[in-house]
Amino acid sequence: MDLRFTEAQEILKKMARDFLTTECPKTLVRELEKSEKGYSPELWKKMAELGWMGLVIPEEYEGMGYTFQDLTVLLEEAGRNILPGPLISTVISTFPILEAGTEEQKKELLPKIARGELIITTALLEAEGTFNAYGIAAKATPKGDDFIINGTKLFVEMAHVANYTICVTRTKDGTSPEKGITLFLVDSKAPGISCEVMPTIAADKLCEVRFENVTVPKKNMLGKIDEGWPIVEMMLRKGAIAKCAESIGAIQTCVEMTVAYSKERVQYDRPIGAFQALQHIMADMWTSMETGRYLVYEVAWMESEGQPCAKEASLAKAYVNEAYKNVGQWAIRLHGAIATSHDHDIPLYYRRSKAADTTYGGTDFHRELVAQKIGLI
Ligand SMILES: Cc1cc2nc3c(=O)[nH]c(=O)nc-3n(C[C@H](O)[C@H](O)[C@H](O)COP(=O)(O)OP(=O)(O)OC[C@H]3O[C@@H](n4cnc5c(N)ncnc54)[C@H](O)[C@@H]3O)c2cc1C
């Protein structure tokens, strides 16, 4: 298997790296952590001009027509620079429209997403805190030509700035939790919606979104009534792979910074990188990065090719979640006291490793899926 990047992917990678190095310095990352919006509309506009939000949208809807694998190349670079904002939540929420939307929905929404005019997100998790279908309690009840949504969603990425929220609802209590799930595109300004940003370790603007008698027209249903769970599974799978790609980029920065620091920091008359104990730790950090990278490149390629890869996506997410947290911890230890300071870049990454773990399924959720796929459950 050849997992080397194509020429076009190398160009995309270099363009993204050069752009983010200039346009997304850590001063901006820190500023956006404290800001209300959590993203820069100016930067968002420039990213839209480069085609990033429309990367996987077909050209007929004003997108770039690239593959899912190409998207992961871009997201790895976003992760290297810990780009803040709604890029992943918007591109991952685009897939239900692409794969289950009507032609009318596609024509209406996809060009606007590609042009950077629409930010979208998905409201899935609730008080149960599980990515499994049994956690969906928010109800959508039919009323004439509309549905009325009631419920509370938690940890909804960037909902406070999203124009549309894909709300995962229960429309029927069936024989199994996966039956009776329906997705709706909800205008974030619809009466009855309230949104509050939750305090989180990465200040990544996860929101609590309340739906109180929110009226949604039937034409805003995504996919078929009661049959929405496979769309959620597809979104979770793609989201997990996308988040892994982003995390691999972040891991690489942590490893590179640590190796560079170990060559310049002198203790006991020699660079700390000359001590065997630290060399072994950095060798382990490098191994975690490379192991995770190949798991992610393989599954991104499988997903792009339309091959079944639920197991591969879950084992990649379970592995990369832990690798990012471990590498972040090692990076702090090897930098010594300076990395406990808020002014240092390593803690910016470490805090995001905790956040990345829980996005699109935490380690134990994905371990359980792997256990299912290998016949243990
Ligand atoms: C929260 C906090 C509070 C602090 N408060 C105080 C205080 O009140 N007063 C004070 O004086 N200091 C204080 N310190 C500083 C503390 O004493 C130093 O952080 C500590 O001595 C380590 O030094 P360093 O940070 O320079 O790391 P370094 O010595 O540069 O170490 C960096 C890395 O190299 C490793 N390393 C170093 N030498 C070797 C070796 N020979 N072999 C193998 N590995 C090695 C270390 O284990 C570490 O992983 C504080 C630190 C922290 C984090």
XYZ file of C-alpha atoms in Angstrom, residues 60-302:
243
model
C -21.435 21.737 -9.334
C -22.232 23.275 -5.926
C -19.287 25.713 -6.091
C -16.933 23.487 -4.106
C -13.443 22.220 -4.957
C -14.469 18.585 -5.548
C -11.551 17.173 -3.527
C -11.637 13.854 -1.665
C -12.070 13.093 2.031
C -8.409 12.047 2.118
C -7.446 15.509 0.792
C -9.496 17.040 3.601
C -7.450 15.130 6.191
C -4.248 16.527 4.641
C -5.606 20.026 5.249
C -6.782 19.200 8.778
C -3.381 17.818 9.759
C -1.956 21.249 8.944
C -4.787 22.952 10.861
C -3.839 20.777 13.856
C -0.148 21.677 13.576
C -1.148 25.252 14.180
C -4.151 24.513 16.467
C -6.345 26.621 14.191
C -9.333 27.774 16.284
C -12.855 27.957 14.892
C -15.634 26.024 13.210
C -13.732 24.417 10.294
C -14.109 20.763 11.371
C -17.646 21.187 12.733
C -18.749 22.840 9.490
C -17.083 20.406 7.083
C -18.229 17.332 9.029
C -21.794 18.712 9.260
C -21.695 19.187 5.480
C -21.561 15.415 4.907
C -25.188 14.697 5.961
C -26.296 17.322 3.429
C -24.031 15.837 0.763
C -25.053 12.245 1.424
C -28.682 12.543 2.588
C -29.870 16.000 1.528
C -32.448 16.669 -1.180
C -31.370 18.422 -4.366
C -33.151 21.542 -3.111
C -31.213 21.446 0.192
C -27.924 20.912 -1.625
C -28.506 23.802 -4.046
C -29.588 26.089 -1.243
C -26.852 25.309 1.308
C -23.715 23.884 -0.284
C -22.663 26.956 -2.350
C -23.121 29.171 0.713
C -21.024 26.810 2.848
C -18.325 26.730 0.158
C -18.277 30.537 0.010
C -17.854 30.721 3.803
C -21.250 32.369 4.232
C -22.753 29.606 6.363
C -21.359 28.050 9.512
C -23.087 24.816 10.481
C -22.781 22.440 13.395
C -24.371 19.258 14.710
C -26.244 18.900 17.994
C -25.927 15.274 19.065
C -24.898 14.771 22.700
C -27.307 15.164 25.589
C -27.288 14.703 29.367
C -26.393 10.976 29.080
C -23.076 12.106 27.566
C -22.976 9.130 25.207
C -22.397 8.934 21.463
C -24.733 5.914 21.369
C -28.294 6.245 20.074
C -29.854 5.577 23.480
C -28.624 9.023 24.556
C -30.953 10.814 22.130
C -33.997 12.039 24.051
C -34.727 15.382 22.299
C -38.152 14.908 20.734
C -39.433 16.084 17.343
C -43.226 15.865 17.141
C -45.139 16.306 13.861
C -47.625 19.186 13.684
C -49.179 19.948 10.290
C -46.374 20.730 7.825
C -43.876 21.204 10.651
C -42.112 19.394 13.466
C -41.824 20.786 16.987
C -38.465 20.124 18.688
C -37.970 20.011 22.454
C -34.801 19.036 24.273
C -31.344 20.098 25.450
C -28.130 19.380 23.578
C -24.675 19.613 25.152
C -21.104 20.119 23.894
C -22.346 21.444 20.531
C -19.297 22.815 18.723
C -19.413 26.538 17.920
C -23.239 26.607 18.048
C -23.120 30.206 19.276
C -21.873 31.363 15.837
C -23.536 28.702 13.645
C -26.201 29.738 11.136
C -27.676 26.238 11.071
C -27.634 23.394 13.568
C -28.284 19.827 12.507
C -30.369 18.577 15.408
C -30.472 14.818 16.022
C -33.914 14.027 17.422
C -36.083 11.117 18.455
C -39.234 10.859 16.386
C -40.332 7.398 17.515
C -39.669 5.079 20.438
C -38.823 1.904 18.593
C -37.693 -1.603 19.372
C -34.051 -0.479 19.427
C -32.560 2.959 20.260
C -31.159 3.294 16.721
C -34.683 3.213 15.254
C -36.753 6.389 15.332
C -33.909 8.936 14.983
C -34.457 11.876 12.602
C -32.156 14.765 11.645
C -33.370 18.321 11.086
C -31.626 21.395 9.761
C -32.597 24.094 12.207
C -32.111 27.798 11.625
C -30.087 28.876 14.669
C -32.210 32.018 14.971
C -35.517 30.135 15.144
C -37.703 31.213 18.091
C -37.321 28.883 21.090
C -33.565 28.231 20.683
C -31.209 29.424 23.386
C -27.475 28.875 23.403
C -24.825 29.206 26.090
C -21.073 28.651 25.748
C -19.809 26.038 28.262
C -16.499 26.580 30.070
C -14.052 23.925 28.798
C -10.352 23.156 29.230
C -9.517 24.189 25.652
C -11.877 27.203 25.562
C -13.148 25.656 22.333
C -16.663 27.123 22.528
C -18.744 24.024 23.110
C -22.324 25.057 23.751
C -25.432 24.016 25.593
C -28.307 24.480 23.143
C -31.914 24.400 24.372
C -34.802 23.728 22.020
C -38.127 24.823 23.490
C -41.074 24.277 21.132
C -38.896 25.096 18.123
C -40.877 24.877 14.880
C -39.018 23.323 11.951
C -40.612 22.869 8.513
C -40.795 19.269 7.239
C -38.714 20.265 4.223
C -35.762 20.777 6.618
C -35.631 17.083 7.440
C -32.274 15.548 6.429
C -32.781 12.035 5.103
C -35.799 9.899 5.937
C -37.967 10.071 9.018
C -36.957 7.611 11.775
C -33.966 6.442 9.722
C -31.364 9.017 10.674
C -29.003 6.910 12.804
C -26.860 5.590 9.900
C -26.278 9.262 8.927
C -25.094 9.968 12.483
C -22.784 6.930 12.357
C -21.329 8.148 9.060
C -20.784 11.604 10.526
C -19.172 10.209 13.687
C -16.863 8.000 11.623
C -15.776 10.829 9.340
C -15.523 13.203 12.291
C -13.341 10.756 14.230
C -10.954 10.386 11.284
C -10.904 14.163 10.719
C -10.163 14.811 14.392
C -7.386 12.194 14.307
C -5.763 13.983 11.360
C -5.919 17.268 13.241
C -4.437 15.603 16.351
C -1.558 14.067 14.370
C -0.595 17.574 13.203
C -0.683 18.796 16.794
C 1.347 15.798 18.022
C 3.977 16.556 15.389
C 4.364 20.125 16.666
C 4.725 18.875 20.275
C 7.374 16.342 19.222
C 9.311 18.831 17.073
C 9.286 21.500 19.782
C 10.466 19.001 22.416
C 13.296 17.601 20.295
C 14.450 21.134 19.388
C 14.321 22.250 23.035
C 16.244 19.167 24.212
C 19.103 20.141 21.884
C 19.421 23.654 23.260
C 18.637 23.248 26.991
C 21.872 22.538 28.867
C 21.907 20.899 32.316
C 24.932 19.273 33.949
C 27.142 20.657 31.149
C 25.316 19.049 28.262
C 22.098 19.366 26.285
C 19.328 17.423 28.028
C 18.769 15.587 24.712
C 22.091 13.822 25.385
C 20.642 12.034 28.438
C 19.607 8.482 27.546
C 16.464 8.584 29.681
C 15.156 11.564 27.656
C 16.290 10.104 24.337
C 14.134 7.041 25.023
C 11.126 9.185 25.913
C 11.499 11.193 22.696
C 11.891 7.967 20.702
C 8.583 6.821 22.224
C 6.965 10.185 21.390
C 8.123 9.832 17.791
C 6.848 6.230 17.637
C 3.410 7.304 18.907
C 3.268 10.022 16.261
C 4.258 7.716 13.411
C 2.012 4.839 14.542
C -0.947 7.204 14.791
C -0.120 8.817 11.469
C -0.167 5.526 9.555
C -3.404 4.412 11.213
C -4.964 7.735 10.191
C -3.566 7.801 6.644
C -4.796 4.261 6.044
C -8.316 4.865 7.323
C -8.585 8.247 5.541
C -7.721 6.467 2.312
C -10.257 3.680 3.012
